[in-house]
Amino acid sequence: LIRVERLCKIYSLESGVNGTVNSQVLYDVSLSINRGEFVAIMGHSGSGKSTLMNLLGCLDTPTSGHYWLAGRDVASLSEKELASVRNHNLGFVFQGFNLLKRMTALDNVATPLLYAGVSRAESRQRAQELLQQTGLGKFSEYQPNQLSGGQQQRVAISRALVNNPQLILADEPTGNLDTQTSGEIMGVFKRLNREKGITIVLVTHEDDIAAYASRLVRLKDGRVIHDSKVDS
Amino acid sequence: LIRVERLCKIYSLESGVNGTVNSQVLYDVSLSINRGEFVAIMGHSGSGKSTLMNLLGCLDTPTSGHYWLAGRDVASLSEKELASVRNHNLGFVFQGFNLLKRMTALDNVATPLLYAGVSRAESRQRAQELLQQTGLGKFSEYQPNQLSGGQQQRVAISRALVNNPQLILADEPTGNLDTQTSGEIMGVFKRLNREKGITIVLVTHEDDIAAYASRLVRLKDGRVIHDSKVDS
Ligand SMILES: Nc1ncnc2c1ncn2[C@@H]1O[C@H](COP(=O)(O)OP(=O)(O)OP(=O)(O)O)[C@@H](O)[C@H]1O
Ligand SMILES: Nc1ncnc2c1ncn2[C@@H]1O[C@H](COP(=O)(O)OP(=O)(O)OP(=O)(O)O)[C@@H](O)[C@H]1O
Ligand SMILES: [Mg+2]
Ligand SMILES: [Mg+2]
């Protein structure tokens, strides 16, 4: 489903009065992920995990290297095709949630369905089901600033799942959740992976959370230093 | 240092066309925290931890109940006095970081010192030291959107420590940090507590992090259900 080859990402930063400095953040990252896999990505703060996830989620382009998603070279897709992939096939849980502040939780979760052309009534019903699944059934009319950190995180998770994506990219989805709530969320991911064959790539800092996956990839200073299957 | 008695917090939410609904989020929270203590607060997502922290940090007012900080009744302080307390005596690490997006990391960290009347040169020097302590010495000129989640979190931590506060309120300061970086940050907190007697109240979801504290308070549905000292 996912094949990346020698992905590199370099940022240019303004430095001082005249210069720019280049900061390389990913070095020759190569990976293949098959449909139905459940992969955990770990690594130190700043090691490049979110940068890699943004590339996998077609939210950013690499400085060099190739990325084939479902057999298609992502670099060759038009902006319109990319938007369609992101909307129909991908669910992305952002490390910083990225909720729309002026909408309720329900409308935040319904948004991807509306973009996909689903009716308003059906979008809101499906969004309510997803909020129920993440324990937020009673909070659908709350706005993000009325929700706790972990509740906002769960709205972001519900939104990523609402259009039944084939691929879920979750960037530290349990960072703001207590152990019990984390277990419930990981149960949802595990069920989607086992029962529906949905492919999951999940960044986490916690070994307990990584243990739900069947494969572990470790990044260090922008390079893959470990990539192997684990018994689960 | 901190004494709260029967703190309650009720939010009013607009519900439907005409009504408002009241949602009680803290029920009769009573606690005393002495100078030099290191207290961990745990509880499920939505149990009221951040709400309590905002009350302790003088960022919000309770619906009922009393709060004495260093012997002074917080409800009787003027806005000016509250601002002075927050600036000189308190360091707050927000769950959502709350960094200023258009400033560099260095200027974000220096801001509390500038407000306290410290010279620009000295503020920036002190800010640089704090960034060094949280492993961000090379990132002082980066803006928040150029930093990883865990790097932003550490800028927020540095900012909370920069004016040598007597009381640090840290709301899930390691949620976005890997185990090694978390250990470094907790080492900084432990040192401040042991060597300088700084009082620390820290919200966390992780038992390993709570283990650094000498006392554990547990919230459930807005009530204190556990409050006891632990060996550390
Ligand atoms: N402005 C508000 N209006 C209405 N309800 C609110 C508001 N702010 C917070 N709440 C509610 O108060 C409850 C407690 O929120 P709080 O942020 O204190 O939880 P928390 O324990 O910090 O959770 P987490 O671990 O997820 O960060 C939540 O159920 C939340 O929905
Ligand atoms: N726009 C940018 N310009 C310059 N550098 C950037 C930019 N975005 C990210 N970086 C740098 O890229 C590096 C990797 O960032 P990334 O967000 O991928 O880390 P991460 O592994 O997700 O870390 P964390 O666990 O803290 O979330 C960091 O050192 C960061 O400072
Ligand atoms: Mg990240
Ligand atoms: Mg909170």
mmCIF file of C-alpha atoms in Angstrom, chain A residues 13-120:
data_model
loop_
_atom_site.group_PDB
_atom_site.id
_atom_site.type_symbol
_atom_site.label_atom_id
_atom_site.label_comp_id
_atom_site.label_asym_id
_atom_site.label_seq_id
_atom_site.Cartn_x
_atom_site.Cartn_y
_atom_site.Cartn_z
ATOM 1 C CA LEU A 13 15.882 28.415 7.583
ATOM 2 C CA GLU A 14 16.692 32.072 7.553
ATOM 3 C CA SER A 15 19.766 32.608 9.615
ATOM 4 C CA GLY A 16 21.147 35.972 10.601
ATOM 5 C CA VAL A 17 20.936 38.882 8.207
ATOM 6 C CA ASN A 18 21.835 37.343 4.889
ATOM 7 C CA GLY A 19 22.025 33.640 5.052
ATOM 8 C CA THR A 20 19.896 30.609 4.894
ATOM 9 C CA VAL A 21 20.866 27.441 6.650
ATOM 10 C CA ASN A 22 19.735 24.021 5.502
ATOM 11 C CA SER A 23 18.502 21.597 8.081
ATOM 12 C CA GLN A 24 18.105 18.006 6.920
ATOM 13 C CA VAL A 25 15.381 16.269 8.878
ATOM 14 C CA LEU A 26 14.919 12.969 7.000
ATOM 15 C CA TYR A 27 17.743 10.965 5.424
ATOM 16 C CA ASP A 28 17.034 8.215 2.867
ATOM 17 C CA VAL A 29 13.957 6.801 4.547
ATOM 18 C CA SER A 30 12.850 3.630 2.759
ATOM 19 C CA LEU A 31 9.882 1.498 3.845
ATOM 20 C CA SER A 32 7.204 -0.752 2.465
ATOM 21 C CA ILE A 33 3.930 -1.216 4.285
ATOM 22 C CA ASN A 34 1.403 -3.780 3.077
ATOM 23 C CA ARG A 35 -2.356 -3.502 3.306
ATOM 24 C CA GLY A 36 -3.646 -4.577 6.690
ATOM 25 C CA GLU A 37 -0.426 -3.952 8.588
ATOM 26 C CA PHE A 38 -0.369 -2.170 11.953
ATOM 27 C CA VAL A 39 2.911 -0.284 12.249
ATOM 28 C CA ALA A 40 4.196 1.712 15.218
ATOM 29 C CA ILE A 41 6.760 4.472 14.668
ATOM 30 C CA MET A 42 8.902 5.530 17.619
ATOM 31 C CA GLY A 43 11.867 7.835 18.116
ATOM 32 C CA HIS A 44 13.129 10.791 20.111
ATOM 33 C CA SER A 45 11.474 14.176 20.071
ATOM 34 C CA GLY A 46 12.661 15.884 16.879
ATOM 35 C CA SER A 47 13.723 12.672 15.138
ATOM 36 C CA GLY A 48 11.430 13.266 12.148
ATOM 37 C CA LYS A 49 8.306 11.213 12.897
ATOM 38 C CA SER A 50 5.711 13.941 12.207
ATOM 39 C CA THR A 51 7.671 15.036 9.147
ATOM 40 C CA LEU A 52 7.499 11.486 7.793
ATOM 41 C CA MET A 53 3.793 11.232 8.645
ATOM 42 C CA ASN A 54 3.076 14.472 6.776
ATOM 43 C CA LEU A 55 4.810 13.037 3.707
ATOM 44 C CA LEU A 56 2.835 9.770 3.987
ATOM 45 C CA GLY A 57 -0.375 11.758 4.376
ATOM 46 C CA CYS A 58 0.324 13.771 1.203
ATOM 47 C CA LEU A 59 0.339 16.973 3.242
ATOM 48 C CA ASP A 60 3.912 17.806 2.309
ATOM 49 C CA THR A 61 6.359 16.917 -0.446
ATOM 50 C CA PRO A 62 9.808 15.392 0.005
ATOM 51 C CA THR A 63 12.986 17.185 -1.044
ATOM 52 C CA SER A 64 14.007 13.990 -2.839
ATOM 53 C CA GLY A 65 13.024 10.351 -3.020
ATOM 54 C CA HIS A 66 9.843 8.607 -4.134
ATOM 55 C CA TYR A 67 6.493 7.732 -2.608
ATOM 56 C CA TRP A 68 4.034 5.313 -4.153
ATOM 57 C CA LEU A 69 0.630 5.115 -2.505
ATOM 58 C CA ALA A 70 -1.550 2.230 -3.687
ATOM 59 C CA GLY A 71 0.789 1.905 -6.651
ATOM 60 C CA ARG A 72 0.536 5.548 -7.732
ATOM 61 C CA ASP A 73 3.511 7.910 -7.691
ATOM 62 C CA VAL A 74 2.321 10.654 -5.383
ATOM 63 C CA ALA A 75 4.613 13.248 -6.960
ATOM 64 C CA SER A 76 2.737 12.816 -10.252
ATOM 65 C CA LEU A 77 -0.728 13.488 -8.807
ATOM 66 C CA SER A 78 -2.456 16.801 -9.343
ATOM 67 C CA GLU A 79 -3.554 18.926 -6.397
ATOM 68 C CA LYS A 80 -7.124 17.815 -7.096
ATOM 69 C CA GLU A 81 -6.168 14.133 -7.093
ATOM 70 C CA LEU A 82 -4.194 14.568 -3.869
ATOM 71 C CA ALA A 83 -7.150 16.232 -2.176
ATOM 72 C CA SER A 84 -9.346 13.343 -3.275
ATOM 73 C CA VAL A 85 -6.888 10.761 -1.895
ATOM 74 C CA ARG A 86 -6.654 12.614 1.396
ATOM 75 C CA ASN A 87 -10.391 12.875 1.674
ATOM 76 C CA HIS A 88 -11.492 9.403 0.621
ATOM 77 C CA ASN A 89 -8.656 7.055 1.430
ATOM 78 C CA LEU A 90 -6.742 8.565 4.331
ATOM 79 C CA GLY A 91 -7.587 9.419 7.896
ATOM 80 C CA PHE A 92 -5.044 11.619 9.667
ATOM 81 C CA VAL A 93 -4.888 12.236 13.417
ATOM 82 C CA PHE A 94 -2.675 15.279 13.939
ATOM 83 C CA GLN A 95 -0.320 15.592 16.913
ATOM 84 C CA GLY A 96 -1.782 19.078 17.483
ATOM 85 C CA PHE A 97 -5.382 18.004 16.714
ATOM 86 C CA ASN A 98 -6.062 20.819 14.183
ATOM 87 C CA LEU A 99 -9.746 21.144 15.076
ATOM 88 C CA LEU A 100 -11.779 23.997 13.633
ATOM 89 C CA LYS A 101 -12.374 26.282 16.574
ATOM 90 C CA ARG A 102 -15.708 27.757 15.577
ATOM 91 C CA MET A 103 -17.446 24.464 14.916
ATOM 92 C CA THR A 104 -18.901 22.026 17.382
ATOM 93 C CA ALA A 105 -17.270 18.630 17.920
ATOM 94 C CA LEU A 106 -20.018 17.065 15.787
ATOM 95 C CA ASP A 107 -19.452 19.418 12.874
ATOM 96 C CA ASN A 108 -15.681 18.963 13.118
ATOM 97 C CA VAL A 109 -16.137 15.209 12.793
ATOM 98 C CA ALA A 110 -18.760 15.531 10.019
ATOM 99 C CA THR A 111 -16.611 17.788 7.834
ATOM 100 C CA PRO A 112 -14.718 15.096 5.867
ATOM 101 C CA LEU A 113 -18.036 13.439 4.946
ATOM 102 C CA LEU A 114 -19.528 16.695 3.702
ATOM 103 C CA TYR A 115 -16.451 17.195 1.526
ATOM 104 C CA ALA A 116 -16.931 13.680 0.186
ATOM 105 C CA GLY A 117 -20.453 14.608 -0.916
ATOM 106 C CA VAL A 118 -22.416 12.833 1.802
ATOM 107 C CA SER A 119 -25.678 14.508 2.834
ATOM 108 C CA ARG A 120 -25.680 16.769 5.850
#
